[in-house]
mmCIF file of C-alpha atoms and ligand atoms in Angstrom:
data_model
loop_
_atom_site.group_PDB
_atom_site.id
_atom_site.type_symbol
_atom_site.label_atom_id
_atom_site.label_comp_id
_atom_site.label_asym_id
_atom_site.label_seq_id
_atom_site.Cartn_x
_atom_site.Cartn_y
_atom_site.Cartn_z
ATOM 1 C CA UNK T 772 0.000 0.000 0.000
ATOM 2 C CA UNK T 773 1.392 3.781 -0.607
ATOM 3 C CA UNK T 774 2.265 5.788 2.125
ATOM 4 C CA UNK T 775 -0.535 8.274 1.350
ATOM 5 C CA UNK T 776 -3.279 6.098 0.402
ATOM 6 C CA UNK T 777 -2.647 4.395 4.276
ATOM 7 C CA UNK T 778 -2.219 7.633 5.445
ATOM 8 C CA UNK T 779 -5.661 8.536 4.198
ATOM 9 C CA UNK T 780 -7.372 5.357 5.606
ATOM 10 C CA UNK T 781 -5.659 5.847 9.096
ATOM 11 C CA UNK T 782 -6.900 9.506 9.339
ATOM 12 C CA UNK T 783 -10.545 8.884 8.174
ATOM 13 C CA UNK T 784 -10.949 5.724 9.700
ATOM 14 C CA UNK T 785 -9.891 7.488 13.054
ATOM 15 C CA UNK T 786 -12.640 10.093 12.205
ATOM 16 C CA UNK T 787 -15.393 7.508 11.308
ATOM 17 C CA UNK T 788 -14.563 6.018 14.609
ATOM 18 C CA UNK T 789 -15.242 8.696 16.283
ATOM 19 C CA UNK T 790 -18.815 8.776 14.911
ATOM 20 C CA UNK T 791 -21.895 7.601 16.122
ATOM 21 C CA UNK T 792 -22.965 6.318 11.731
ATOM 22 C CA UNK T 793 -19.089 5.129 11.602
ATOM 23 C CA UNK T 794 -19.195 3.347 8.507
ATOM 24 C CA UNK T 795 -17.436 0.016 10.041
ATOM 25 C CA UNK T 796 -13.519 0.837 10.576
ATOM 26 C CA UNK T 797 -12.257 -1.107 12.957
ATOM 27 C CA UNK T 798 -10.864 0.685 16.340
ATOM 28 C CA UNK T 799 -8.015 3.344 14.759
ATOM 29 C CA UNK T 800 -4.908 2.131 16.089
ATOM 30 C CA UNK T 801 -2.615 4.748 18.456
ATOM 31 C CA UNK T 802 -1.973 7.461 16.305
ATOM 32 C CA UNK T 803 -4.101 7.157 13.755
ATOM 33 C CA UNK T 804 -4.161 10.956 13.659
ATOM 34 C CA UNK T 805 -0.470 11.261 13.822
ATOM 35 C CA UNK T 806 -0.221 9.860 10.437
ATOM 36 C CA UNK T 807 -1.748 13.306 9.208
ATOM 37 C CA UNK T 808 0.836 15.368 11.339
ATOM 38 C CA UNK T 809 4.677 14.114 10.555
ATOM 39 C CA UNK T 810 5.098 16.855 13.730
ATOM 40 C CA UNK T 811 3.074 14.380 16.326
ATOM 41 C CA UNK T 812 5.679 12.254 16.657
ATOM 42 C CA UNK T 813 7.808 14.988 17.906
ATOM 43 C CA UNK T 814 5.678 16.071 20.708
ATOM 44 C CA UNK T 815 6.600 13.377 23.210
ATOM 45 C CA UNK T 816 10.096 11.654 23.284
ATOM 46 C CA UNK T 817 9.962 8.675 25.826
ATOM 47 C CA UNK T 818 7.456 9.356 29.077
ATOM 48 C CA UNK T 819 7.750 12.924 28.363
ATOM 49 C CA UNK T 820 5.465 15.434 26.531
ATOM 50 C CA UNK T 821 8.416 17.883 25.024
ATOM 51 C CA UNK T 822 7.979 21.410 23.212
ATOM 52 C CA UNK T 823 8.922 21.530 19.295
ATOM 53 C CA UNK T 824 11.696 23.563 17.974
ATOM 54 C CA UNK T 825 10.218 25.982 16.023
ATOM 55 C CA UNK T 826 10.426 25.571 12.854
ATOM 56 C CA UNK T 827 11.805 29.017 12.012
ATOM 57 C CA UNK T 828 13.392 31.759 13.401
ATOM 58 C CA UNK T 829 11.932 34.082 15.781
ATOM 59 C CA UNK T 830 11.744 36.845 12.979
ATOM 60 C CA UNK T 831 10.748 34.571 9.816
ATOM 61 C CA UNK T 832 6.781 36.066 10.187
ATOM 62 C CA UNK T 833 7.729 39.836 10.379
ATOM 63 C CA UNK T 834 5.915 42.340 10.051
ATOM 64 C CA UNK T 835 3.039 39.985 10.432
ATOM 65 C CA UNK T 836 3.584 38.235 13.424
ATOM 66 C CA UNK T 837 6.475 40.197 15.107
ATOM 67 C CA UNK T 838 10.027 38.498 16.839
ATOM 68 C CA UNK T 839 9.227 39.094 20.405
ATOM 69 C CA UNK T 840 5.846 38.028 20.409
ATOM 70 C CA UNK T 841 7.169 34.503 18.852
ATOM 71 C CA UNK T 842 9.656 34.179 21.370
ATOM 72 C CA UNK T 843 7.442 34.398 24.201
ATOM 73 C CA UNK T 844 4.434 32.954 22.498
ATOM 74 C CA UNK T 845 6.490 29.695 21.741
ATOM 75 C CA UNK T 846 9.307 29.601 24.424
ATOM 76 C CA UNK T 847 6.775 30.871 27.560
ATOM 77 C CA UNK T 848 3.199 29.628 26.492
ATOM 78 C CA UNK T 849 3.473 26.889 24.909
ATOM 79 C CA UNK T 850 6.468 25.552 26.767
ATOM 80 C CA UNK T 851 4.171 26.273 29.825
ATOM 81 C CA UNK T 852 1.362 23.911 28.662
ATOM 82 C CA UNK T 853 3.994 21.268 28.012
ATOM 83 C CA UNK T 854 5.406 21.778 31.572
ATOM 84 C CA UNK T 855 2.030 21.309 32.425
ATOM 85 C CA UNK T 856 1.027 18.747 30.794
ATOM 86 C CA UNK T 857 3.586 16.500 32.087
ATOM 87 C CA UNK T 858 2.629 17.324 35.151
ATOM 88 C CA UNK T 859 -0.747 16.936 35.228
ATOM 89 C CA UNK T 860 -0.681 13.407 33.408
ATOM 90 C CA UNK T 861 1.593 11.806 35.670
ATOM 91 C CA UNK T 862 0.295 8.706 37.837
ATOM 92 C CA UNK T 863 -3.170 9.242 35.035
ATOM 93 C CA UNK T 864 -4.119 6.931 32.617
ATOM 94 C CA UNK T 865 -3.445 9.623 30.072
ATOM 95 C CA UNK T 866 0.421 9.458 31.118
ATOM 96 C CA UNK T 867 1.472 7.259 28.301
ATOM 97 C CA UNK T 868 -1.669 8.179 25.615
ATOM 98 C CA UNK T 869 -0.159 10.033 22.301
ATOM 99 C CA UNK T 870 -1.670 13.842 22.489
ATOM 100 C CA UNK T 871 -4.239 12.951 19.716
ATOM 101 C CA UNK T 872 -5.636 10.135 21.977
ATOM 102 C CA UNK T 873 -5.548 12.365 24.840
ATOM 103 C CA UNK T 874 -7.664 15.118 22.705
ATOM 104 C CA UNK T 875 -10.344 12.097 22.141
ATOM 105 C CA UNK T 876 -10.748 11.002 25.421
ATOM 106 C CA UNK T 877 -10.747 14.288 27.031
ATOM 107 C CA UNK T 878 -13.879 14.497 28.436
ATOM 108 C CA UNK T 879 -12.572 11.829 30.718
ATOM 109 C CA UNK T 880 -9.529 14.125 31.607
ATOM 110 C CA UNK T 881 -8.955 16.619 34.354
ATOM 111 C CA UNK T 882 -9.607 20.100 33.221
ATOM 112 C CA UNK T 883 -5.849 20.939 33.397
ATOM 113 C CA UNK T 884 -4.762 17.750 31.200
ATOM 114 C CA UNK T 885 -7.808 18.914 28.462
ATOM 115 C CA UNK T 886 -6.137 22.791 28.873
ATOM 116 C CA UNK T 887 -2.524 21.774 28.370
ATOM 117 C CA UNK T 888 -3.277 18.794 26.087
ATOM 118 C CA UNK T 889 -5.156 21.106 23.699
ATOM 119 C CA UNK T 890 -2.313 23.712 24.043
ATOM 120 C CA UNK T 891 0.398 21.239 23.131
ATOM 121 C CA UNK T 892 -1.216 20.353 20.165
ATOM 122 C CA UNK T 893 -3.043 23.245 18.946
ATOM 123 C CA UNK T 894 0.376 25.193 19.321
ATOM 124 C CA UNK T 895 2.031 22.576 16.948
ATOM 125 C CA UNK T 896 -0.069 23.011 14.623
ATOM 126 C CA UNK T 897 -0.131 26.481 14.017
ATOM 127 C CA UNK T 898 3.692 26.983 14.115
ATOM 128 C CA UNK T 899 3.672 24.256 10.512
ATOM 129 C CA UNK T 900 1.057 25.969 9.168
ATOM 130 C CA UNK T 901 2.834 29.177 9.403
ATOM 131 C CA UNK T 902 4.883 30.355 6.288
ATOM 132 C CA UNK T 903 8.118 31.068 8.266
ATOM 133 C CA UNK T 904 10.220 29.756 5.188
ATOM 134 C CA UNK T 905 8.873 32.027 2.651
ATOM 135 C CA UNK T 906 8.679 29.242 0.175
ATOM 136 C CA UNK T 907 4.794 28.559 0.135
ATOM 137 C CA UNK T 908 2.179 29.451 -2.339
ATOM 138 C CA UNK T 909 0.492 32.505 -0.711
ATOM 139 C CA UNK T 910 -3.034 31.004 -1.638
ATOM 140 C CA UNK T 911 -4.382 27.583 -1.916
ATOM 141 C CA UNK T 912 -3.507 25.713 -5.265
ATOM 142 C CA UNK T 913 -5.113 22.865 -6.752
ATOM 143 C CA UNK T 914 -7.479 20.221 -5.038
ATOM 144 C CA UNK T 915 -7.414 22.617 -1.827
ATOM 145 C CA UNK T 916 -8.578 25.868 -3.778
ATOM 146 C CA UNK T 917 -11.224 24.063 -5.770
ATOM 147 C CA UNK T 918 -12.921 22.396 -2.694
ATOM 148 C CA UNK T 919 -12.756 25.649 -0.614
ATOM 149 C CA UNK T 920 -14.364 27.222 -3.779
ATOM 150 C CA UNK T 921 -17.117 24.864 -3.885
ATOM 151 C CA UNK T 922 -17.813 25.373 -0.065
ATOM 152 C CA UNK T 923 -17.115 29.131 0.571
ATOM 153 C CA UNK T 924 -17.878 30.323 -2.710
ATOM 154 C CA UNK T 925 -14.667 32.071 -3.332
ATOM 155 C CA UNK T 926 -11.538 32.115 -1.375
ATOM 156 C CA UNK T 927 -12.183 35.436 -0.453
ATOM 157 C CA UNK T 928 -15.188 34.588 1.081
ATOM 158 C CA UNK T 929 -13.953 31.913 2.634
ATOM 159 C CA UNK T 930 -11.371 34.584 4.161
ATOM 160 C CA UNK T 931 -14.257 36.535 5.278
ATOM 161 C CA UNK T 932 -16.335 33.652 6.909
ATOM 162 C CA UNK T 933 -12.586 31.866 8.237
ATOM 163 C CA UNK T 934 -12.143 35.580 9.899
ATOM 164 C CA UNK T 935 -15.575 36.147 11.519
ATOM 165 C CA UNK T 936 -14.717 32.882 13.336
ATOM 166 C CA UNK T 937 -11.224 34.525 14.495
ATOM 167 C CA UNK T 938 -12.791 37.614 15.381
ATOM 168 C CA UNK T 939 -16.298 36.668 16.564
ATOM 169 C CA UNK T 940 -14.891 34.210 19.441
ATOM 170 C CA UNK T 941 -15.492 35.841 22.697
ATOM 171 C CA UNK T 942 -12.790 35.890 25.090
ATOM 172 C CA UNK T 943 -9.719 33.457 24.293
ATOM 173 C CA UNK T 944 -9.360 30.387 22.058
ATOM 174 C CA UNK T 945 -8.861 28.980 18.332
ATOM 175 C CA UNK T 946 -10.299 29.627 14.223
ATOM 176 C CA UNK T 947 -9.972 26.117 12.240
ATOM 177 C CA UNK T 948 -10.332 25.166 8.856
ATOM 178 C CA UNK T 949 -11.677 21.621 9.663
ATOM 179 C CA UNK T 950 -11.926 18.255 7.484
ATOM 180 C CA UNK T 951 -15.030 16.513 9.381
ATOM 181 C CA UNK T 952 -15.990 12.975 8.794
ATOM 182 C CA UNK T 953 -18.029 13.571 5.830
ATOM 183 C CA UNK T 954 -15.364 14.797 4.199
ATOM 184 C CA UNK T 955 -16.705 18.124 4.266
ATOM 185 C CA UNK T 956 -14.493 21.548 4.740
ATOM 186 C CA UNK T 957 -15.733 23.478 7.856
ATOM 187 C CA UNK T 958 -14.956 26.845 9.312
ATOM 188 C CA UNK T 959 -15.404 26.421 13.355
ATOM 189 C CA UNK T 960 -13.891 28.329 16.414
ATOM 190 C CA UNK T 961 -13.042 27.002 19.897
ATOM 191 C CA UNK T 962 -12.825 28.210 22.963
ATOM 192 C CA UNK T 963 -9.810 28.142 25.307
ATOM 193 C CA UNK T 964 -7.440 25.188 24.373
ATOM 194 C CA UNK T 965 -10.424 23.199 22.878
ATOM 195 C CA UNK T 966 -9.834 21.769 19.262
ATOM 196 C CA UNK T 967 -11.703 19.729 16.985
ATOM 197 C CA UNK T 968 -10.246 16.406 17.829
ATOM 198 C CA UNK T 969 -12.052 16.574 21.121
ATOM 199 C CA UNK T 970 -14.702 13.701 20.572
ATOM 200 C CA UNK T 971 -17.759 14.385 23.068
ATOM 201 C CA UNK T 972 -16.660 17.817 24.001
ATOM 202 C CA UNK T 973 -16.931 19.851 20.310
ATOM 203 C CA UNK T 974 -20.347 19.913 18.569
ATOM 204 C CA UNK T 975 -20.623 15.753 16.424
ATOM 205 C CA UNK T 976 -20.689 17.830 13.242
ATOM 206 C CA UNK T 977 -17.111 20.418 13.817
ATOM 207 C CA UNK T 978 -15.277 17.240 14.771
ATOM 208 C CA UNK T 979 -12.438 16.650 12.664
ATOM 209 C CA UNK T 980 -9.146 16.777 11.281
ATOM 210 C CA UNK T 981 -8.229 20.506 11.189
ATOM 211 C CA UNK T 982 -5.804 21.519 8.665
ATOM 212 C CA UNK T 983 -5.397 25.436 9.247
ATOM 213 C CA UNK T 984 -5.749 27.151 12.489
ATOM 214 C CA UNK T 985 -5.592 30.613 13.921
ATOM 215 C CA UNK T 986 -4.954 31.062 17.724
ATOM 216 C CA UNK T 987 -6.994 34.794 19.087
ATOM 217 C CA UNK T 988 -5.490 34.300 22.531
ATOM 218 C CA UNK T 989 -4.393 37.952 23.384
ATOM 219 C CA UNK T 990 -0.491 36.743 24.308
ATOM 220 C CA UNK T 991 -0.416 35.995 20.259
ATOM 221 C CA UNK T 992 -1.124 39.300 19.354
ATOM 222 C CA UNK T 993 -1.350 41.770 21.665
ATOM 223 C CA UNK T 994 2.733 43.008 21.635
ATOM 224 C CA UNK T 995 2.301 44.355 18.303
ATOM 225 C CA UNK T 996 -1.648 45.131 17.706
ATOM 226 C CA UNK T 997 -3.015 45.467 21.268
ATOM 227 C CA UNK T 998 -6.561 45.507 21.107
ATOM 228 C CA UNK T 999 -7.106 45.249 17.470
ATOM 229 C CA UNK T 1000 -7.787 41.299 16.556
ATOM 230 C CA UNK T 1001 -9.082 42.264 13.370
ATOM 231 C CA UNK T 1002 -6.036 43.639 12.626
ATOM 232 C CA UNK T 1003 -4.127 40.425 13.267
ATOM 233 C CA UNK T 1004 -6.097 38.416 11.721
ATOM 234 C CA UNK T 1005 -5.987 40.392 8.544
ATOM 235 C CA UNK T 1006 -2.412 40.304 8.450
ATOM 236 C CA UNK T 1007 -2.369 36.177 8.919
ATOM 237 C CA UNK T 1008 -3.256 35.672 5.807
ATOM 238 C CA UNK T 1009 0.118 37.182 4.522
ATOM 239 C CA UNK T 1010 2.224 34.225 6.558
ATOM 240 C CA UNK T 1011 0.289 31.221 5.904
ATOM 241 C CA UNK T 1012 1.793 27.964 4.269
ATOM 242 C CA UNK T 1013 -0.557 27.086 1.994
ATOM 243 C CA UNK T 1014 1.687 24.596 0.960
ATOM 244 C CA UNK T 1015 1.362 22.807 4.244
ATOM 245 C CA UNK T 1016 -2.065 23.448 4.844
ATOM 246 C CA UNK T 1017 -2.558 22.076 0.818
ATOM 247 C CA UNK T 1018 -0.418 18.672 1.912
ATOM 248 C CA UNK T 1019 -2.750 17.694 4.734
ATOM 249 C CA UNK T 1020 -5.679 17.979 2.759
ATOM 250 C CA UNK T 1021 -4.510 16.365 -0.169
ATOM 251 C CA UNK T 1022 -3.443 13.697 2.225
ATOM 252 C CA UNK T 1023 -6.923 12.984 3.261
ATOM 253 C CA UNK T 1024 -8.327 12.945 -0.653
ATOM 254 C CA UNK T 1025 -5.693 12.284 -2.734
HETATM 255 MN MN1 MN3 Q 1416 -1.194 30.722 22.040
#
C-alpha cells in the first residue's frame, strides 16, 4: 500500500470512529491521527510530553507576526502547557496516551490535562502551518482551492467567513479550517485550548481533522496590535503555508 493512500485510511478511519454512523472501521490504532501530522511524533520523546523547535526563526513572520511576540508565544506559552502537561498526566491513565488520543478522550480528563493537552497540540499546529520559510504558495492551489471554492464560494469569502470565526470568538481560544468525517471543509472556532479532535466535548458535526488554524489568545497578538484582533487576523493571511495546509488535505483525498 502507498504511504498516502494508508495515510488517508488511518486519518478517516480514526474520524469515522469517532462517529456515532461510523461506517465500520475497525478501532483506529494509536496514532491514527499522527499519520496526518509528521510533527506528532515529535511532541513526546519517551514518558515525556516535550515542546517543538520551532520551525523558524523568531523573525521569519515579520511584520506579520512580530520576533518578540514569537519568542514568548512559543518559548513561555506553549512551553508552559507542556510543563504542564507532564505534570498533570503523571500517575493518570493519560500518562502514556499520544496527544491525539488524549484530545479524544478528554472528556474523561482533568480540566488541566484537556487545557494543556489542547495547548500542546493546537500550538504545533499552528507553528507548521505558518509560512516562516517564505517558500509557500500565498493562496491555496489545486485540489485545496477548488474544494474551498465549492464550499465558501470564493476564497475570499472563505477569508471573510474563516475571519468572523477569528474575530467573533469571545474571550480566548482557536479559528480552524476543519476536514469533518463527511469529508466536508468546515470553518469552526473554539474556545480556550479546545480543538476539533475533542470527541464528546466539540459539537458531532465540527469534529475533525483541522488543517489550518488561527490562535486569538491575546499573548499571540497583543505586543504588536493590542486591542485590534481584526487587525491580526488580517495580516495572517500574509504568513500562511498554503503549501502545508494544501499537503494535509490532499493527504486525506488524494
Ligand atoms: Mn497561544
Amino acid at each position: 500500500m502507498q504511504k498516502r493512500t494508508f495515510l488517508k485510511m488511518t486519518a478517516l478511519a480514526t474520524l469515522s470512529a469517532w462517529m456515532p454512523w461510523g461506517n465500520g472501521f475497525a478501532k483506529p490504532s494509536l496514532s491514527s491521527a499522527t499519520g496526518l501530522y509528521p510533527w506528532s511524533k515529535g511532541l513526546r520523546r519517551g514518558n515525556e510530553f516535550v515542546l517543538p523547535n520551532l520551525p523558524y526563526a523568531f523573525d521569519a513572520l515579520e511584520p506579520a507576526i512580530d520576533a518578540q511576540t514569537m519568542e514568548i508565544h512559543h518559548g513561555k506559552h506553549h512551553a508552559a502547557y507542556v510543563s504542564n502537561l507532564n505534570k498533570a498526566v503523571a500517575g493518570t491513565s493519560f500518562e502514556t496516551m499520544s496527544l491525539e488520543d488524549i484530545c479524544m478522550k478528554v472528556t474523561e480528563a482533568s480540566p488541566a490535562i484537556r487545557n494543556n493537552a489542547g495547548g500542546h497540540w493546537n500550538h504545533s499546529l499552528f507553528w507548521n502551518i505558518l509560512n516562516g520559510n517564505r517558500t509557500a504558495e500565498t493562496a491555496p492551489q489545486g485540489a485545496l482551492a477548488e474544494a474551498i471554492n465549492a464550499a465558501f464560494g470564493s476564497f475570499e469569502q472563505f477569508k471573510t467567513k474563516f475571519g468572523e470565526a477569528a474575530k467573533g470568538r469571545f474571550g480566548s481560544g482557536w479559528a480552524w479550517l476543519v476536514v469533518n468525517s463527511n469529508k466536508q471543509l468546515l470553518i469552526t472556532s473554539t474556545p480556550n485550548q479546545d480543538n476539533p479532535l475533542m470527541a464528546n466535548l466539540v459539537k458531532t458535526e465540527e469534529l475533525g481533522l483541522p488543517i489550518l488554524a488561527l490562535d486569538v489568545w491575546e499573548h499571540a497578538y497583543y505586543l504588536k496590535y493590542q486591542n485590534k484582533r481584526a487587525d491580526y487576523v488580517e495580516a495572517f493571511w500574509q504568513v500562511v503555508n498554503w503549501n502545508q495546509v494544501s499537503d494535509y488535505y490532499n493527504q486525506l483525498f488524494k
